[in-house]
Short mmCIF file of C-alpha atoms in Angstrom, two decimals:
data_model
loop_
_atom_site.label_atom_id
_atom_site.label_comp_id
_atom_site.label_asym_id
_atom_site.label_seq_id
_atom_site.Cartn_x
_atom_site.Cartn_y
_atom_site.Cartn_z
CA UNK A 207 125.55 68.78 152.96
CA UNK A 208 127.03 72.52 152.66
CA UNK A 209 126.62 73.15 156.41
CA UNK A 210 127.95 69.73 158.07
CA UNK A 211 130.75 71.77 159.52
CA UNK A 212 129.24 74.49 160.56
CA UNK A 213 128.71 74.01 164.65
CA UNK A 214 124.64 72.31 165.62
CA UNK A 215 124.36 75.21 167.93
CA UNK A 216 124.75 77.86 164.97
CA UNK A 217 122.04 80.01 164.00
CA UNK A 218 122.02 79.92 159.99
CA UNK A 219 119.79 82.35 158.44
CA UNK A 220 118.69 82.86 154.37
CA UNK A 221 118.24 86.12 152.85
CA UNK A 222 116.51 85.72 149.63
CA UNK A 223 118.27 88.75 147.35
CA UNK A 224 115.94 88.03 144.73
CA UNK A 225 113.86 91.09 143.58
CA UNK A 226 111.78 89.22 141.10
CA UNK A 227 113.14 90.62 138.14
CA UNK A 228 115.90 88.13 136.74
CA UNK A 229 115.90 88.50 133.11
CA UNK A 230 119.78 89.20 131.67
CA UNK A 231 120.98 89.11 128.32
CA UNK A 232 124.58 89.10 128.20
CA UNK A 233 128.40 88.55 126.08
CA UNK A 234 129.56 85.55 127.34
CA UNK A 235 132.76 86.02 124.91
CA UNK A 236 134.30 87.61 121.70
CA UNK A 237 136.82 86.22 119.49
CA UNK A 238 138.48 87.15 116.43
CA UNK A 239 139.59 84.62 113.66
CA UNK A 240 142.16 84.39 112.74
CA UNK A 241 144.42 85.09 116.19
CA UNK A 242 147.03 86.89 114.10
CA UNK A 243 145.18 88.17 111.38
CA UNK A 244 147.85 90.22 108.08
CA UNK A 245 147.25 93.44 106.67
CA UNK A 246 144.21 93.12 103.64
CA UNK A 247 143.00 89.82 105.73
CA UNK A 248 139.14 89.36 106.13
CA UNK A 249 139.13 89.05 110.18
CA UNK A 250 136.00 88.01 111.54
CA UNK A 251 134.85 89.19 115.05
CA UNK A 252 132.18 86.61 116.85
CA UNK A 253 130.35 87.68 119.91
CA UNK A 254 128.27 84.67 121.86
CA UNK A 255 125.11 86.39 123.42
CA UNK A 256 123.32 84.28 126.32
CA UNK A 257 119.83 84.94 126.75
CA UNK A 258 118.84 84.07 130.92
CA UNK A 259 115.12 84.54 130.01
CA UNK A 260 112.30 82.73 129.71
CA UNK A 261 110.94 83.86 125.92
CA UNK A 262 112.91 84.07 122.82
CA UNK A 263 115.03 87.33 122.10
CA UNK A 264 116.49 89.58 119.03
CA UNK A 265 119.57 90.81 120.91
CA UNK A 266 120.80 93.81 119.21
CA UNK A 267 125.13 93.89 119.29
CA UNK A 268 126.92 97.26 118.99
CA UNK A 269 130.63 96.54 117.57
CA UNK A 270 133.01 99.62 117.51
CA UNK A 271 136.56 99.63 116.82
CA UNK A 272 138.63 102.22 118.03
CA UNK A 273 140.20 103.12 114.41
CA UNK A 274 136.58 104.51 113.83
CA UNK A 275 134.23 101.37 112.55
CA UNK A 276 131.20 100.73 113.52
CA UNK A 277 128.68 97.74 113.07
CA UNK A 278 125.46 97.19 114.56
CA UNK A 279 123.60 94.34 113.81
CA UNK A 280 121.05 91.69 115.75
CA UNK A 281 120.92 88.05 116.73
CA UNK A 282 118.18 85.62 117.65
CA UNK A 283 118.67 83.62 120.88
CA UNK A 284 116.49 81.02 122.43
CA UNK A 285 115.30 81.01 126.26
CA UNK A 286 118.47 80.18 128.52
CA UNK A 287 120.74 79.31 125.29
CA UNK A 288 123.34 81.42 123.62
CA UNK A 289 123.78 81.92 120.22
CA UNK A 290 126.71 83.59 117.74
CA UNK A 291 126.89 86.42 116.00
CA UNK A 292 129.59 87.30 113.64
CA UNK A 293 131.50 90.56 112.06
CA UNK A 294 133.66 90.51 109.02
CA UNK A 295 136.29 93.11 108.75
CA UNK A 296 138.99 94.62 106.76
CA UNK A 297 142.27 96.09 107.85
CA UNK A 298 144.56 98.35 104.75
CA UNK A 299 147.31 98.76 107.14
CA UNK A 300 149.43 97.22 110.42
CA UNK A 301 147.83 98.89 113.32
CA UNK A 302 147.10 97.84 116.55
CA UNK A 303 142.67 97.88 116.98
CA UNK A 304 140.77 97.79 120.34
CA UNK A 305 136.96 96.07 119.48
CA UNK A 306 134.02 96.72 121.71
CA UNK A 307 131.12 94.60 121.33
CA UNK A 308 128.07 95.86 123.72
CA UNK A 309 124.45 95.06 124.32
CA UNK A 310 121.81 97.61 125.65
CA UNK A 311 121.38 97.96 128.91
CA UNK A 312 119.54 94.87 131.57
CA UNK A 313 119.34 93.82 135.08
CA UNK A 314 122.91 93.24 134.72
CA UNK A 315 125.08 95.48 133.56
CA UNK A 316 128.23 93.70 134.09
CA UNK A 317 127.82 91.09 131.26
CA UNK A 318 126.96 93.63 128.56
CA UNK A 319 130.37 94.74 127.18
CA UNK A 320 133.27 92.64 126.35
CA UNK A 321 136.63 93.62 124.23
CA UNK A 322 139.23 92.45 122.75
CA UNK A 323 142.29 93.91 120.88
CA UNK A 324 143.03 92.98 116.92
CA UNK A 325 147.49 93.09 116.65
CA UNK A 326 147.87 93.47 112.69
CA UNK A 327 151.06 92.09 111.74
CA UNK A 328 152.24 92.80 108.11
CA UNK A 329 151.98 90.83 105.31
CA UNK A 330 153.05 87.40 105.31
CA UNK A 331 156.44 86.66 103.98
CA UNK A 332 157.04 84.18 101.41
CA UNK A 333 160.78 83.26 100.60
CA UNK A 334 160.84 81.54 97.10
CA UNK A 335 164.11 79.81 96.58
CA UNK A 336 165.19 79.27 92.62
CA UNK A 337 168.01 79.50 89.93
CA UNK A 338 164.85 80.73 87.72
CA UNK A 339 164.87 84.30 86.53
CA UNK A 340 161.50 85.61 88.35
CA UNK A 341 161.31 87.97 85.40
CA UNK A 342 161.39 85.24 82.86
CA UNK A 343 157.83 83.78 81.64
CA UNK A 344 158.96 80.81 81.00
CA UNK A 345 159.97 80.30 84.47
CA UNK A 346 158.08 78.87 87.07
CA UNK A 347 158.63 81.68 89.83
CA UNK A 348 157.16 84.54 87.58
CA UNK A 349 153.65 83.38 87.79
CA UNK A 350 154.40 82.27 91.60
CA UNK A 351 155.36 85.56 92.64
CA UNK A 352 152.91 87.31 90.47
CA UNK A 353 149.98 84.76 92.31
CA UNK A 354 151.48 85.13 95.25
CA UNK A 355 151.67 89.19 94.93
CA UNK A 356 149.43 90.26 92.63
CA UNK A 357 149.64 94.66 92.86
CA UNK A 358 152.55 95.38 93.69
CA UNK A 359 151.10 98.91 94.81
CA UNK A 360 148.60 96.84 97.36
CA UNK A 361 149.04 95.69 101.09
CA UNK A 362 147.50 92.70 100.28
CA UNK A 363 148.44 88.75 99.09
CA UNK A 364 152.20 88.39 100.64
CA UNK A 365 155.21 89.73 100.85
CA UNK A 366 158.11 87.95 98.26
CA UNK A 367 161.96 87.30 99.14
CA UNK A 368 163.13 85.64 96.08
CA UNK A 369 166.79 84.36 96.64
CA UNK A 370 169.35 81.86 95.14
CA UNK A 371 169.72 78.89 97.02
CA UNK A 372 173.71 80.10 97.46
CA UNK A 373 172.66 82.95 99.12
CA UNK A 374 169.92 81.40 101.57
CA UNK A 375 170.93 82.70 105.34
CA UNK A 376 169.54 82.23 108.24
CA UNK A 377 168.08 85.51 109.05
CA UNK A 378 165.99 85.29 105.52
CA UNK A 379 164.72 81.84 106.95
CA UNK A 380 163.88 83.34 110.19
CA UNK A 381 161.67 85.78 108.35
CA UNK A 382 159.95 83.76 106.93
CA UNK A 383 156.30 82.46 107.55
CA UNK A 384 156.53 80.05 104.34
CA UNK A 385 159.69 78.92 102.46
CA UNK A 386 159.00 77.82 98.57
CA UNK A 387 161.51 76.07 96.68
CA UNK A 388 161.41 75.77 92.52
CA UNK A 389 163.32 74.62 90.58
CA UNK A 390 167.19 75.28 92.59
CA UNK A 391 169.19 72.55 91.56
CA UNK A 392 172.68 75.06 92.53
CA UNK A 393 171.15 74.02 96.29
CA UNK A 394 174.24 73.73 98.52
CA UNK A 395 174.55 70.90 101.08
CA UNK A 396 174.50 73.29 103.98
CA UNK A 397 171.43 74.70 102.92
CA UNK A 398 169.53 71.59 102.82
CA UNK A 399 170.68 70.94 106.70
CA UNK A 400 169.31 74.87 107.06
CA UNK A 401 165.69 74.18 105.18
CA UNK A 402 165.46 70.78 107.62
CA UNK A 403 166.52 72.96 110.72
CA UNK A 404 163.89 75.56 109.73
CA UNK A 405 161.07 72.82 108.73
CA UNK A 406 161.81 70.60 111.94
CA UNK A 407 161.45 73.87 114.42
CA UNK A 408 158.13 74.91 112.69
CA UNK A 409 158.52 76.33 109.49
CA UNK A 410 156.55 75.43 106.55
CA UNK A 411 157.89 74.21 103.50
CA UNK A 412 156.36 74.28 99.80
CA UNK A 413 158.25 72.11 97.48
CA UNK A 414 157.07 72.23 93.64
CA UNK A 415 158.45 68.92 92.19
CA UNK A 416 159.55 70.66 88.87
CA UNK A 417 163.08 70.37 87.23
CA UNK A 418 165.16 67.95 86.32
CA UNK A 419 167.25 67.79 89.42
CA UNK A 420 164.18 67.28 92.12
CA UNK A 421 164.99 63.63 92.71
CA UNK A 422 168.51 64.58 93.60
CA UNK A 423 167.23 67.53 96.02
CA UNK A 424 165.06 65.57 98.19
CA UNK A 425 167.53 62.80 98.31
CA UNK A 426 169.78 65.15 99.77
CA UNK A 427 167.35 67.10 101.84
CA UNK A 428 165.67 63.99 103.34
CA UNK A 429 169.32 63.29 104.74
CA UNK A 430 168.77 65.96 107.20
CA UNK A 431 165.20 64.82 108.68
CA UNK A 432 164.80 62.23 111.75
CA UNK A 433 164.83 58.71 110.78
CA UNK A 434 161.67 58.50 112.22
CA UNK A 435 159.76 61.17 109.83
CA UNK A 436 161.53 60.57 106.47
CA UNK A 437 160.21 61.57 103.11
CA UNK A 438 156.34 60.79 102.32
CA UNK A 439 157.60 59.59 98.75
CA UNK A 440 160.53 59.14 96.61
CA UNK A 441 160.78 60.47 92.89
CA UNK A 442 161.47 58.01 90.10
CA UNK A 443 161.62 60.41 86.62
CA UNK A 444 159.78 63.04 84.78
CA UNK A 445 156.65 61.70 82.32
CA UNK A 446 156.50 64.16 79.68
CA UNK A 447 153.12 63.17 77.67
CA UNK A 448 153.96 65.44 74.89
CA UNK A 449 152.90 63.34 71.45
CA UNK A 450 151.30 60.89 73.60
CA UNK A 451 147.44 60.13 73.73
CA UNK A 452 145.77 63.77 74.87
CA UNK A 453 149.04 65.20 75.74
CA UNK A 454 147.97 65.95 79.38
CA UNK A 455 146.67 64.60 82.74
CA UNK A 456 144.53 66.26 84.62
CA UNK A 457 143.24 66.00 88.67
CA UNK A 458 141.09 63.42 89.61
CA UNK A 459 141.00 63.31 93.29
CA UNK A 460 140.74 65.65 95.85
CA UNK A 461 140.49 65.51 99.35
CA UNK A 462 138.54 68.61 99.86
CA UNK A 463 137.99 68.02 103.92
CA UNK A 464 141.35 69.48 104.56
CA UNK A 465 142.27 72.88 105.69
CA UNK A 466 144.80 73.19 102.87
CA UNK A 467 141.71 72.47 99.93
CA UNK A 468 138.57 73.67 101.95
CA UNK A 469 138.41 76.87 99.80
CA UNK A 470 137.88 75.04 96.40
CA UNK A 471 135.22 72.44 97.85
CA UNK A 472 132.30 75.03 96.47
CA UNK A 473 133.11 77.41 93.96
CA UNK A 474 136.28 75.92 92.36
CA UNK A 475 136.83 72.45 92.07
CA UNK A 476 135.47 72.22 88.87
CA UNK A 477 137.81 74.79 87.97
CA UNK A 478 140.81 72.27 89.43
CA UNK A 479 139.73 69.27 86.91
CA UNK A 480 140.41 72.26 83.93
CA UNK A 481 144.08 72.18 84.21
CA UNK A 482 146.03 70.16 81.73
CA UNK A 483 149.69 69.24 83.38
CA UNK A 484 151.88 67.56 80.54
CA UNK A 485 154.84 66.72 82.89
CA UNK A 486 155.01 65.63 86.38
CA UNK A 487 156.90 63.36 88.22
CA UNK A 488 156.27 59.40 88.45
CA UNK A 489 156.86 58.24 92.65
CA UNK A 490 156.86 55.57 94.26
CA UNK A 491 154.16 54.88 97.07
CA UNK A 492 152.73 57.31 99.63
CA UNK A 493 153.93 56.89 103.19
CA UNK A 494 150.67 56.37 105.25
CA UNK A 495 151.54 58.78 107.93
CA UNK A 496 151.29 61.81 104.92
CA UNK A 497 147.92 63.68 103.95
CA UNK A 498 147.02 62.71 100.33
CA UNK A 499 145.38 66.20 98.99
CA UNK A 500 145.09 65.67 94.98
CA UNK A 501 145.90 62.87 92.87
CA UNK A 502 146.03 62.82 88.98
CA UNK A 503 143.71 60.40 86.96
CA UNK A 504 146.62 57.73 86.98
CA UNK A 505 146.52 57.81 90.66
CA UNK A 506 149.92 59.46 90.58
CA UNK A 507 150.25 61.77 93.97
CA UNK A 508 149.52 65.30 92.85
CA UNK A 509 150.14 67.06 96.32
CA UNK A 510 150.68 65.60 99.57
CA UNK A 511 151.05 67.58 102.94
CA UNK A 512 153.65 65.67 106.10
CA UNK A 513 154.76 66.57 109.51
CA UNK A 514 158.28 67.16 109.66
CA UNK A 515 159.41 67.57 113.59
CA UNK A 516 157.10 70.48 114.19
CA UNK A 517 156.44 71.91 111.15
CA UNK A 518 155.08 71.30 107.90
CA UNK A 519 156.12 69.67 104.30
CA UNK A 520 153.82 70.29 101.59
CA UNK A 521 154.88 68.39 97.75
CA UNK A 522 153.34 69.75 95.08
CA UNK A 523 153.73 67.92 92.04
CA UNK A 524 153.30 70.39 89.52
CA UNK A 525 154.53 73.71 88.09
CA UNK A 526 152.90 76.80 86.56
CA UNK A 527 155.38 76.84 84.14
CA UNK A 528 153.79 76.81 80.51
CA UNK A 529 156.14 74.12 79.41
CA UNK A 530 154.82 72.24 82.22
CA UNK A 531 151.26 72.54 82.27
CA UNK A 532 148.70 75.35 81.64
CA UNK A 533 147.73 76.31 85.55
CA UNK A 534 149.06 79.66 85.25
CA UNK A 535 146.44 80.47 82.68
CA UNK A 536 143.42 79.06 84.74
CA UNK A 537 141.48 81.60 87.01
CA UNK A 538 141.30 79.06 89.91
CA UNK A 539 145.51 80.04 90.18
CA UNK A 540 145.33 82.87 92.12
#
């Protein structure tokens, strides 16, 4: 079939360029997750090893970064299969990091060293948007941006831009990787046209539903949003269960499968069924097309997650304030 073309009176001749000896272990890729990993970020480094051999293998894989790490560790592959091996590692400041990931010597040397470079970007910038005081405890936004930013003296957690929704611009929004609003009833209507703009284009939006004026925001944010993505719920009026029954509510449902609750599925969703809330909003129903994350024990939506245009609208239901419920004081807050 290869050689119908070729001309009948064409001598074809095969030179077998087989020495016998075939065996090859080799890197067959390297990745680092995640892409753009932040300063204090875990990144982890995978190498895939492919083992071209007819016996099992312990491939040993060299990993050196050029700010002066080293790992060395080994992986087990089957005959002619390829298997992973991973690297966790730590970064205390923005630096730009060549990795080299190399297997000893073979038959081939070609396949035995692959690279890739690690860009560290700074930390992550969070712009919390509030009349609160940050300063005050009673507020909301001093145990966000104390969650949020732990040590102050550390690279680590994010970076905060706390602002009055008055003085919202749209180079603070373009810095931002995450925009949190709590509790800003001052909200100007410009700035809710500027917080759609920025959602719609890719930006991701927190919103805690917390203060008496939330209703009254979203009505005049969801102006701004296409017709055909409007608001995954509307808000109907604050419950405050103080003096009635228990006094609190607590979280019932959780859809840990999602990327945005995957990291309390093991060790802390006990921990989320702790937290008393005494006020929260009553809504009415949840648009189908949003993600349903937590619900409290009356079946009242507790966080929800929606595409807005290209980005992302998360509704959290809830507050850390103390008059509000008692998250702040649970370990499973941070």
């Amino acid at each position: 079939t290869l050689f119908r073309s070729v001309p009948a009176n064409t001598k074809i001749i095969f030179v077998s360029v087989d020495n016998g000896d075939r065996d090859n272990l080799g890197l067959t890729s390297l990745r680092t997750r995640p892409a753009l990993p932040r300063v204090g970020e875990t990144v982890t480094v995978q190498a895939e090893v492919f083992n071209s051999s007819r016996g099992p293998r312990i491939v040993p894989v060299d990993l050196k970064l050029s700010d002066g790490q080293h790992y060395a560790r080994s992986v087990s592959v089957g005959p002619y299969s390829s298997a992973n091996i991973s690297f966790p590692v730590a970064f205390d400041h923005p630096e730009r990091v060549e990795v080299t990931a190399s297997l000893p010597g073979d038959n081939l040397a070609a396949d035995n060293v692959r690279r890739a470079v690690i860009d560290l970007q700074q930390m992550a910038t969070v712009v919390l948007i509030t009349n609160e005081d940050v300063n005050a405890p009673t507020s909301a936004t001093y145990y966000m941006a104390r969650a949020l930013h732990p040590d102050l003296k550390s690279n680590s957690g994010f970076r905060i831009v706390t602002v009055k929704p008055e003085e919202l611009n749209n180079p603070i929004l373009k810095s931002a990787d995450a925009v949190i609003v709590c509790n800003a009833p001052s909200m100007p209507a410009e700035q809710y046209e500027a917080l759609a703009r920025y959602t719609i284009g890719g930006g991701n939006l927190i919103w805690l539903l917390y203060g008496d004026r939330t209703a009254l925001e979203l009505t005049e944010f969801a102006k701004h949003l296409p017709k055909a993505e409007p608001l995954p719920i509307h808000l109907q009026s604050v419950q405050n269960l103080a003096g009635q029954a228990k006094g609190f509510v607590s979280l019932a449902e959780a859809r840990y499968d999602s990327r945005l609750l995957k990291a309390f599925k093991d060790t802390a969703a006990e921990s989320l069924t702790k937290v008393k809330f005494f006020k929260f909003y009553i809504t009415g129903e949840v648009d189908p097309r949003a993600e349903l994350l937590l619900k409290f024990e009356d079946g009242t939506p507790a966080a929800l997650r929606t595409g807005e245009g290209s980005g992302n609208l998360l509704l959290l239901n809830m507050s850390p304030s103390p008059s509000w419920s008692d998250l702040a004081r649970q370990p499973v807050f941070l």
